[in-house]
Amino acid sequence: MSKDFERAPNHFTDRIGASDWPVEAGRYRLVVSRACPWASRAVIVRRVLGLESALSMAVADPIQDSRSWRFTLDPGGRDPVLGIEYLGEAYRAREPSYDGGISVPAIVDVPSGKLVTNDYPEITLNLEIEWAPLHRDGAPDLYPEPLRDEIDAVNEDVFRDVNNGVYAAGFATRQRAYERVATRLFERLDALEDRLSTRRYLVGDTITEADVRLFVTLVRFDAVYHGHFKCNRRKITEYPALWAYSRDLFQTPGFGDTVNFDHITRHYYEVHRNINPTGIVPIGPELRLWATPHGREALGGRPFGDGTPPGPVVAGEEVPDLPPA
């Protein structure tokens, strides 16, 4: 009997701003991998809202080992703030008997070294709502209250069929299960193509949480999911509206300047040895295409609404530049 891929629920679901975890500048550390789409959501939202000085960020090596995400990109192989070699140490500081998965994004309480949450769907909403007093001047509203029902509905469809759909296809072990989820993925991409043919953003006329959640999958699609996860009916570059929309967001401050394609490709192709036994990392696709004109301005819309773009990337958080178009 074929069975669809199921994503394990997050074990630590505390919300900062409630109970024992007050919102406090400098108290917490966001741990991410630039390879991971779920973590990339938090990286984008943190940057767009200007939370860099309030919430520090640790970037893990894109290649895990058997002990979990590791801090080998830092001097001495330890995170300079938390003082740990592996993210799993923060999980066990919170719950010594924990033996489940170690995932990013994760927010860690710096004074105690304990994990607060790995609840990726809620982390960005938490940053947008409870962390509002610490947002930069001119920060946009990524989760406007009048549009939340529509944003939530779009997010539900996108998560089921696209964000999680690529994984369901990639990790399927039965032909029928693979065909079912892959077909549903492309049906949803077709629907999104229609939706974005006449509007610049998914909900309303500004960037919202919905755009962040879709973007992190689209930006990885041709580089990883098309080949590695067998999502090969079409590339995103073959969808006129989706490809232009992806480039529009990529070229918007806070989006493309957080993307590290080297981390993305090396993680998927080197870590998933059950799918890619040789560990060979492909040389494509052509990244300079991300810098080409998108023409989406003709649809109107204001990326940051009544707000302003974020400033330059803070020192130490830069990603490699794309080759010129």
mmCIF file of C-alpha atoms in Angstrom:
data_model
loop_
_atom_site.group_PDB
_atom_site.id
_atom_site.type_symbol
_atom_site.label_atom_id
_atom_site.label_comp_id
_atom_site.label_asym_id
_atom_site.label_seq_id
_atom_site.Cartn_x
_atom_site.Cartn_y
_atom_site.Cartn_z
ATOM 1 C CA MET A 1 0.000 0.000 0.000
ATOM 2 C CA SER A 2 1.477 3.386 -1.000
ATOM 3 C CA LYS A 3 1.773 6.078 1.643
ATOM 4 C CA ASP A 4 2.420 9.796 1.265
ATOM 5 C CA PHE A 5 5.364 11.477 2.963
ATOM 6 C CA GLU A 6 4.389 12.963 6.331
ATOM 7 C CA ARG A 7 6.355 15.751 8.002
ATOM 8 C CA ALA A 8 6.908 15.164 11.713
ATOM 9 C CA PRO A 9 5.256 17.732 13.998
ATOM 10 C CA ASN A 10 7.489 20.183 15.829
ATOM 11 C CA HIS A 11 8.148 19.158 19.412
ATOM 12 C CA PHE A 12 8.980 22.548 20.948
ATOM 13 C CA THR A 13 6.206 25.033 20.281
ATOM 14 C CA ASP A 14 6.609 27.788 22.874
ATOM 15 C CA ARG A 15 5.882 31.286 21.624
ATOM 16 C CA ILE A 16 8.096 34.209 22.574
ATOM 17 C CA GLY A 17 5.977 36.899 24.151
ATOM 18 C CA ALA A 18 3.991 34.418 26.206
ATOM 19 C CA SER A 19 4.560 32.564 29.497
ATOM 20 C CA ASP A 20 8.250 32.287 30.403
ATOM 21 C CA TRP A 21 9.710 33.853 27.262
ATOM 22 C CA PRO A 22 9.268 37.654 27.143
ATOM 23 C CA VAL A 23 10.201 39.598 24.030
ATOM 24 C CA GLU A 24 13.552 41.108 24.905
ATOM 25 C CA ALA A 25 16.223 42.522 22.602
ATOM 26 C CA GLY A 26 19.441 40.526 22.744
ATOM 27 C CA ARG A 27 18.068 37.639 24.779
ATOM 28 C CA TYR A 28 17.521 35.111 21.977
ATOM 29 C CA ARG A 29 19.506 33.688 19.088
ATOM 30 C CA LEU A 30 17.981 32.492 15.832
ATOM 31 C CA VAL A 31 19.753 29.405 14.508
ATOM 32 C CA VAL A 32 19.359 28.756 10.793
ATOM 33 C CA SER A 33 20.784 27.021 7.789
ATOM 34 C CA ARG A 34 20.721 29.013 4.567
ATOM 35 C CA ALA A 35 20.090 25.697 2.813
ATOM 36 C CA CYS A 36 16.769 25.107 4.567
ATOM 37 C CA PRO A 37 13.585 26.705 3.153
ATOM 38 C CA TRP A 38 11.835 26.645 6.530
ATOM 39 C CA ALA A 39 14.752 28.530 8.096
ATOM 40 C CA SER A 40 14.978 30.901 5.144
ATOM 41 C CA ARG A 41 11.494 32.174 5.953
ATOM 42 C CA ALA A 42 12.759 33.408 9.310
ATOM 43 C CA VAL A 43 15.931 34.885 7.804
ATOM 44 C CA ILE A 44 13.907 36.933 5.312
ATOM 45 C CA VAL A 45 11.346 38.146 7.849
ATOM 46 C CA ARG A 46 14.040 39.074 10.378
ATOM 47 C CA ARG A 47 15.858 41.145 7.764
ATOM 48 C CA VAL A 48 12.777 42.810 6.233
ATOM 49 C CA LEU A 49 11.524 43.816 9.695
ATOM 50 C CA GLY A 50 14.955 45.043 10.788
ATOM 51 C CA LEU A 51 15.325 42.731 13.760
ATOM 52 C CA GLU A 52 19.043 42.071 13.303
ATOM 53 C CA SER A 53 20.106 44.074 16.359
ATOM 54 C CA ALA A 54 17.349 42.576 18.528
ATOM 55 C CA LEU A 55 17.696 38.931 17.473
ATOM 56 C CA SER A 56 21.169 37.662 16.655
ATOM 57 C CA MET A 57 21.596 34.877 14.107
ATOM 58 C CA ALA A 58 23.764 31.781 13.910
ATOM 59 C CA VAL A 59 24.303 30.140 10.523
ATOM 60 C CA ALA A 60 24.971 26.412 10.615
ATOM 61 C CA ASP A 61 27.083 24.468 8.161
ATOM 62 C CA PRO A 62 24.833 23.277 5.310
ATOM 63 C CA ILE A 63 26.190 19.769 5.749
ATOM 64 C CA GLN A 64 25.023 18.043 8.932
ATOM 65 C CA ASP A 65 26.624 15.020 10.458
ATOM 66 C CA SER A 66 25.056 12.335 12.633
ATOM 67 C CA ARG A 67 24.968 14.699 15.610
ATOM 68 C CA SER A 68 22.841 17.358 13.895
ATOM 69 C CA TRP A 69 23.408 20.869 12.551
ATOM 70 C CA ARG A 70 26.931 21.972 13.407
ATOM 71 C CA PHE A 71 28.732 25.304 13.733
ATOM 72 C CA THR A 72 31.832 24.474 11.713
ATOM 73 C CA LEU A 73 31.557 27.783 9.822
ATOM 74 C CA ASP A 74 32.576 29.573 13.034
ATOM 75 C CA PRO A 75 36.117 29.772 14.454
ATOM 76 C CA GLY A 76 36.889 26.715 16.514
ATOM 77 C CA GLY A 77 33.708 25.012 15.338
ATOM 78 C CA ARG A 78 31.607 26.641 18.078
ATOM 79 C CA ASP A 79 28.865 29.217 17.902
ATOM 80 C CA PRO A 80 30.469 32.355 19.373
ATOM 81 C CA VAL A 81 27.351 33.352 21.333
ATOM 82 C CA LEU A 82 25.962 30.025 22.521
ATOM 83 C CA GLY A 83 29.340 28.319 22.878
ATOM 84 C CA ILE A 84 28.075 25.033 21.461
ATOM 85 C CA GLU A 85 29.323 22.827 18.628
ATOM 86 C CA TYR A 86 25.945 21.339 17.688
ATOM 87 C CA LEU A 87 22.403 22.678 17.759
ATOM 88 C CA GLY A 88 21.392 19.431 19.440
ATOM 89 C CA GLU A 89 23.097 20.665 22.608
ATOM 90 C CA ALA A 90 20.454 23.394 22.966
ATOM 91 C CA TYR A 91 17.683 20.845 22.435
ATOM 92 C CA ARG A 92 19.045 18.647 25.207
ATOM 93 C CA ALA A 93 19.604 21.628 27.499
ATOM 94 C CA ARG A 94 15.858 22.153 27.231
ATOM 95 C CA GLU A 95 14.924 18.471 27.502
ATOM 96 C CA PRO A 96 17.780 16.129 28.490
ATOM 97 C CA SER A 97 15.940 12.996 27.386
ATOM 98 C CA TYR A 98 15.000 14.380 23.949
ATOM 99 C CA ASP A 99 15.968 11.980 21.159
ATOM 100 C CA GLY A 100 13.928 13.334 18.237
ATOM 101 C CA GLY A 101 14.940 15.279 15.156
ATOM 102 C CA ILE A 102 17.071 18.419 15.331
ATOM 103 C CA SER A 103 15.647 21.028 12.980
ATOM 104 C CA VAL A 104 16.115 24.632 11.945
ATOM 105 C CA PRO A 105 14.981 27.320 12.343
ATOM 106 C CA ALA A 106 15.347 27.256 16.086
ATOM 107 C CA ILE A 107 15.311 30.049 18.625
ATOM 108 C CA VAL A 108 17.555 29.568 21.654
ATOM 109 C CA ASP A 109 17.492 31.452 24.953
ATOM 110 C CA VAL A 110 21.042 32.781 25.282
ATOM 111 C CA PRO A 111 21.267 33.054 29.101
ATOM 112 C CA SER A 112 20.171 29.462 29.707
ATOM 113 C CA GLY A 113 21.312 27.915 26.431
ATOM 114 C CA LYS A 114 17.924 26.214 26.152
ATOM 115 C CA LEU A 115 15.909 25.823 22.982
ATOM 116 C CA VAL A 116 12.718 27.890 23.077
ATOM 117 C CA THR A 117 11.026 26.815 19.834
ATOM 118 C CA ASN A 118 11.559 24.969 16.573
ATOM 119 C CA ASP A 119 7.992 25.653 15.434
ATOM 120 C CA TYR A 120 8.857 27.039 11.982
ATOM 121 C CA PRO A 121 5.279 27.910 10.896
ATOM 122 C CA GLU A 122 4.837 30.084 13.975
ATOM 123 C CA ILE A 123 8.304 31.625 14.218
ATOM 124 C CA THR A 124 7.751 34.132 11.406
ATOM 125 C CA LEU A 125 4.271 35.021 12.644
ATOM 126 C CA ASN A 126 5.753 35.542 16.107
ATOM 127 C CA LEU A 127 8.384 37.895 14.676
ATOM 128 C CA GLU A 128 5.692 39.803 12.812
ATOM 129 C CA ILE A 129 3.252 40.169 15.719
ATOM 130 C CA GLU A 130 4.810 39.881 19.194
ATOM 131 C CA TRP A 131 8.146 41.359 18.126
ATOM 132 C CA ALA A 132 6.494 44.456 16.588
ATOM 133 C CA PRO A 133 7.814 46.842 19.302
ATOM 134 C CA LEU A 134 11.349 45.989 18.154
ATOM 135 C CA HIS A 135 10.752 46.383 14.401
ATOM 136 C CA ARG A 136 12.812 49.012 12.575
ATOM 137 C CA ASP A 137 11.293 52.338 11.636
ATOM 138 C CA GLY A 138 9.519 51.859 8.297
ATOM 139 C CA ALA A 139 9.118 48.093 8.688
ATOM 140 C CA PRO A 140 6.232 46.819 6.556
ATOM 141 C CA ASP A 141 3.282 44.877 7.902
ATOM 142 C CA LEU A 142 3.843 41.373 6.542
ATOM 143 C CA TYR A 143 0.735 39.975 8.225
ATOM 144 C CA PRO A 144 -1.896 42.734 8.049
ATOM 145 C CA GLU A 145 -4.907 41.907 10.179
ATOM 146 C CA PRO A 146 -7.572 42.586 7.500
ATOM 147 C CA LEU A 147 -5.871 40.090 5.158
ATOM 148 C CA ARG A 148 -4.964 37.351 7.624
ATOM 149 C CA ASP A 149 -7.774 34.966 6.701
ATOM 150 C CA GLU A 150 -6.829 35.140 3.026
ATOM 151 C CA ILE A 151 -3.108 34.853 3.793
ATOM 152 C CA ASP A 152 -3.762 31.815 5.997
ATOM 153 C CA ALA A 153 -5.862 30.147 3.286
ATOM 154 C CA VAL A 154 -3.197 30.724 0.625
ATOM 155 C CA ASN A 155 -0.489 29.500 2.996
ATOM 156 C CA GLU A 156 -2.395 26.309 3.711
ATOM 157 C CA ASP A 157 -2.668 25.428 0.011
ATOM 158 C CA VAL A 158 0.933 26.407 -0.697
ATOM 159 C CA PHE A 159 2.280 24.425 2.232
ATOM 160 C CA ARG A 160 0.347 21.250 1.421
ATOM 161 C CA ASP A 161 0.981 21.174 -2.306
ATOM 162 C CA VAL A 162 4.197 23.169 -2.857
ATOM 163 C CA ASN A 163 6.371 23.733 0.238
ATOM 164 C CA ASN A 164 5.797 20.213 1.530
ATOM 165 C CA GLY A 165 4.782 18.808 -1.846
ATOM 166 C CA VAL A 166 8.317 18.869 -3.226
ATOM 167 C CA TYR A 167 9.491 16.823 -0.230
ATOM 168 C CA ALA A 168 6.582 14.405 -0.569
ATOM 169 C CA ALA A 169 7.637 13.810 -4.173
ATOM 170 C CA GLY A 170 11.338 13.627 -3.424
ATOM 171 C CA PHE A 171 11.073 11.171 -0.545
ATOM 172 C CA ALA A 172 8.300 9.012 -1.994
ATOM 173 C CA THR A 173 9.161 5.320 -2.052
ATOM 174 C CA ARG A 174 6.181 4.118 -4.106
ATOM 175 C CA GLN A 175 5.359 5.122 -7.678
ATOM 176 C CA ARG A 176 1.689 5.762 -7.028
ATOM 177 C CA ALA A 177 2.377 7.978 -4.017
ATOM 178 C CA TYR A 178 4.992 9.926 -5.985
ATOM 179 C CA GLU A 179 2.700 10.458 -8.961
ATOM 180 C CA ARG A 180 -0.141 11.629 -6.752
ATOM 181 C CA VAL A 181 1.832 14.308 -4.900
ATOM 182 C CA ALA A 182 3.837 15.394 -7.961
ATOM 183 C CA THR A 183 0.639 15.851 -9.962
ATOM 184 C CA ARG A 184 -0.902 17.873 -7.144
ATOM 185 C CA LEU A 185 2.258 20.012 -6.951
ATOM 186 C CA PHE A 186 2.044 21.021 -10.590
ATOM 187 C CA GLU A 187 -1.689 21.577 -10.439
ATOM 188 C CA ARG A 188 -1.029 24.055 -7.628
ATOM 189 C CA LEU A 189 1.811 25.709 -9.559
ATOM 190 C CA ASP A 190 -0.545 26.065 -12.531
ATOM 191 C CA ALA A 191 -3.120 27.737 -10.269
ATOM 192 C CA LEU A 192 -0.478 30.055 -8.825
ATOM 193 C CA GLU A 193 0.639 30.922 -12.352
ATOM 194 C CA ASP A 194 -2.917 32.019 -13.140
ATOM 195 C CA ARG A 195 -3.221 33.978 -9.894
ATOM 196 C CA LEU A 196 0.063 35.809 -10.386
ATOM 197 C CA SER A 197 -0.568 36.613 -14.030
ATOM 198 C CA THR A 198 -2.812 39.516 -13.043
ATOM 199 C CA ARG A 199 -1.476 40.538 -9.621
ATOM 200 C CA ARG A 200 2.017 41.319 -8.413
ATOM 201 C CA TYR A 201 1.746 39.627 -5.020
ATOM 202 C CA LEU A 202 -0.261 36.733 -3.656
ATOM 203 C CA VAL A 203 -2.510 38.705 -1.297
ATOM 204 C CA GLY A 204 -3.178 42.433 -1.519
ATOM 205 C CA ASP A 205 -0.823 44.831 -3.258
ATOM 206 C CA THR A 206 2.204 44.458 -0.971
ATOM 207 C CA ILE A 207 4.575 41.690 0.103
ATOM 208 C CA THR A 208 3.107 39.535 2.853
ATOM 209 C CA GLU A 209 3.901 36.374 4.780
ATOM 210 C CA ALA A 210 2.335 34.442 1.897
ATOM 211 C CA ASP A 211 4.989 35.663 -0.544
ATOM 212 C CA VAL A 212 7.785 34.775 1.866
ATOM 213 C CA ARG A 213 6.496 31.219 2.186
ATOM 214 C CA LEU A 214 6.126 30.639 -1.533
ATOM 215 C CA PHE A 215 9.415 32.307 -2.471
ATOM 216 C CA VAL A 216 11.619 29.991 -0.408
ATOM 217 C CA THR A 217 10.416 26.995 -2.422
ATOM 218 C CA LEU A 218 10.464 28.720 -5.804
ATOM 219 C CA VAL A 219 14.040 29.923 -5.357
ATOM 220 C CA ARG A 220 15.179 26.325 -4.757
ATOM 221 C CA PHE A 221 12.995 24.703 -7.371
ATOM 222 C CA ASP A 222 15.117 24.601 -10.520
ATOM 223 C CA ALA A 223 18.381 24.242 -8.587
ATOM 224 C CA VAL A 224 17.244 21.291 -6.465
ATOM 225 C CA TYR A 225 13.648 20.122 -6.571
ATOM 226 C CA HIS A 226 13.319 19.780 -10.361
ATOM 227 C CA GLY A 227 16.062 17.166 -10.611
ATOM 228 C CA HIS A 228 16.919 15.943 -7.124
ATOM 229 C CA PHE A 229 13.281 15.533 -6.021
ATOM 230 C CA LYS A 230 11.953 14.461 -9.445
ATOM 231 C CA CYS A 231 9.652 17.497 -9.743
ATOM 232 C CA ASN A 232 10.434 17.662 -13.423
ATOM 233 C CA ARG A 233 7.203 18.260 -15.293
ATOM 234 C CA ARG A 234 8.228 21.898 -15.696
ATOM 235 C CA LYS A 235 10.872 24.271 -14.390
ATOM 236 C CA ILE A 236 9.927 27.548 -12.761
ATOM 237 C CA THR A 237 11.710 29.269 -15.653
ATOM 238 C CA GLU A 238 9.012 27.735 -17.910
ATOM 239 C CA TYR A 239 6.195 29.532 -16.050
ATOM 240 C CA PRO A 240 6.155 33.137 -17.304
ATOM 241 C CA ALA A 241 4.353 34.657 -14.310
ATOM 242 C CA LEU A 242 5.950 32.508 -11.602
ATOM 243 C CA TRP A 243 9.436 33.044 -12.989
ATOM 244 C CA ALA A 244 8.951 36.817 -13.227
ATOM 245 C CA TYR A 245 7.409 36.848 -9.726
ATOM 246 C CA SER A 246 10.364 34.857 -8.356
ATOM 247 C CA ARG A 247 12.860 37.307 -9.870
ATOM 248 C CA ASP A 248 10.835 40.269 -8.635
ATOM 249 C CA LEU A 249 11.052 39.012 -5.048
ATOM 250 C CA PHE A 250 14.670 37.912 -5.426
ATOM 251 C CA GLN A 251 15.620 41.433 -6.494
ATOM 252 C CA THR A 252 13.688 42.965 -3.568
ATOM 253 C CA PRO A 253 15.913 43.858 -0.579
ATOM 254 C CA GLY A 254 15.556 41.215 2.106
ATOM 255 C CA PHE A 255 14.939 38.296 -0.237
ATOM 256 C CA GLY A 256 17.733 37.527 -2.705
ATOM 257 C CA ASP A 257 20.361 39.027 -0.435
ATOM 258 C CA THR A 258 19.663 36.213 2.051
ATOM 259 C CA VAL A 259 19.946 33.362 -0.487
ATOM 260 C CA ASN A 260 23.108 31.269 -0.671
ATOM 261 C CA PHE A 261 22.844 28.904 -3.645
ATOM 262 C CA ASP A 262 26.092 27.145 -2.729
ATOM 263 C CA HIS A 263 24.674 26.166 0.665
ATOM 264 C CA ILE A 264 21.396 25.099 -0.943
ATOM 265 C CA THR A 265 22.831 22.812 -3.596
ATOM 266 C CA ARG A 266 25.544 21.275 -1.442
ATOM 267 C CA HIS A 267 23.098 20.486 1.343
ATOM 268 C CA TYR A 268 20.534 18.652 -0.745
ATOM 269 C CA TYR A 269 22.890 16.765 -3.037
ATOM 270 C CA GLU A 270 25.479 15.851 -0.392
ATOM 271 C CA VAL A 271 23.204 15.046 2.554
ATOM 272 C CA HIS A 272 20.445 13.027 0.880
ATOM 273 C CA ARG A 273 22.600 10.032 -0.010
ATOM 274 C CA ASN A 274 19.523 7.801 -0.209
ATOM 275 C CA ILE A 275 18.489 9.881 -3.244
ATOM 276 C CA ASN A 276 21.933 10.882 -4.569
ATOM 277 C CA PRO A 277 24.366 8.132 -3.479
ATOM 278 C CA THR A 278 27.432 9.669 -5.164
ATOM 279 C CA GLY A 279 27.054 13.035 -3.465
ATOM 280 C CA ILE A 280 27.916 14.787 -6.719
ATOM 281 C CA VAL A 281 26.646 18.386 -6.788
ATOM 282 C CA PRO A 282 25.401 19.633 -10.192
ATOM 283 C CA ILE A 283 26.998 22.712 -11.746
ATOM 284 C CA GLY A 284 23.717 24.404 -12.716
ATOM 285 C CA PRO A 285 21.439 26.165 -13.138
ATOM 286 C CA GLU A 286 22.653 29.491 -14.529
ATOM 287 C CA LEU A 287 22.371 31.856 -11.569
ATOM 288 C CA ARG A 288 22.867 35.083 -13.485
ATOM 289 C CA LEU A 289 19.299 34.717 -14.820
ATOM 290 C CA TRP A 290 18.043 35.765 -11.379
ATOM 291 C CA ALA A 291 19.352 39.271 -12.057
ATOM 292 C CA THR A 292 17.500 39.763 -15.349
ATOM 293 C CA PRO A 293 14.573 42.241 -15.640
ATOM 294 C CA HIS A 294 11.185 40.880 -14.531
ATOM 295 C CA GLY A 295 8.724 43.575 -15.667
ATOM 296 C CA ARG A 296 6.382 43.017 -12.737
ATOM 297 C CA GLU A 297 6.197 46.736 -11.970
ATOM 298 C CA ALA A 298 3.593 46.985 -14.719
ATOM 299 C CA LEU A 299 1.141 45.165 -12.429
ATOM 300 C CA GLY A 300 1.365 47.924 -9.829
ATOM 301 C CA GLY A 301 1.697 47.125 -6.166
ATOM 302 C CA ARG A 302 4.036 48.567 -3.576
ATOM 303 C CA PRO A 303 6.536 46.046 -2.221
ATOM 304 C CA PHE A 304 6.718 47.520 1.292
ATOM 305 C CA GLY A 305 3.373 49.334 1.352
ATOM 306 C CA ASP A 306 3.634 52.484 3.446
ATOM 307 C CA GLY A 307 6.970 51.285 4.799
ATOM 308 C CA THR A 308 10.488 51.356 3.407
ATOM 309 C CA PRO A 309 13.009 48.755 2.203
ATOM 310 C CA PRO A 310 15.473 47.376 4.729
ATOM 311 C CA GLY A 311 18.942 48.896 4.767
ATOM 312 C CA PRO A 312 22.160 47.178 3.702
ATOM 313 C CA VAL A 313 22.892 43.657 4.891
ATOM 314 C CA VAL A 314 24.610 43.852 8.261
ATOM 315 C CA ALA A 315 28.304 43.024 8.418
ATOM 316 C CA GLY A 316 28.988 39.321 8.681
ATOM 317 C CA GLU A 317 25.664 38.233 7.185
ATOM 318 C CA GLU A 318 26.475 38.819 3.520
ATOM 319 C CA VAL A 319 25.936 36.075 0.932
ATOM 320 C CA PRO A 320 27.929 35.626 -2.299
ATOM 321 C CA ASP A 321 26.942 37.964 -5.118
ATOM 322 C CA LEU A 322 25.372 36.527 -8.256
ATOM 323 C CA PRO A 323 27.381 36.722 -11.456
ATOM 324 C CA PRO A 324 26.307 39.711 -13.591
ATOM 325 C CA ALA A 325 23.344 39.156 -15.909
#
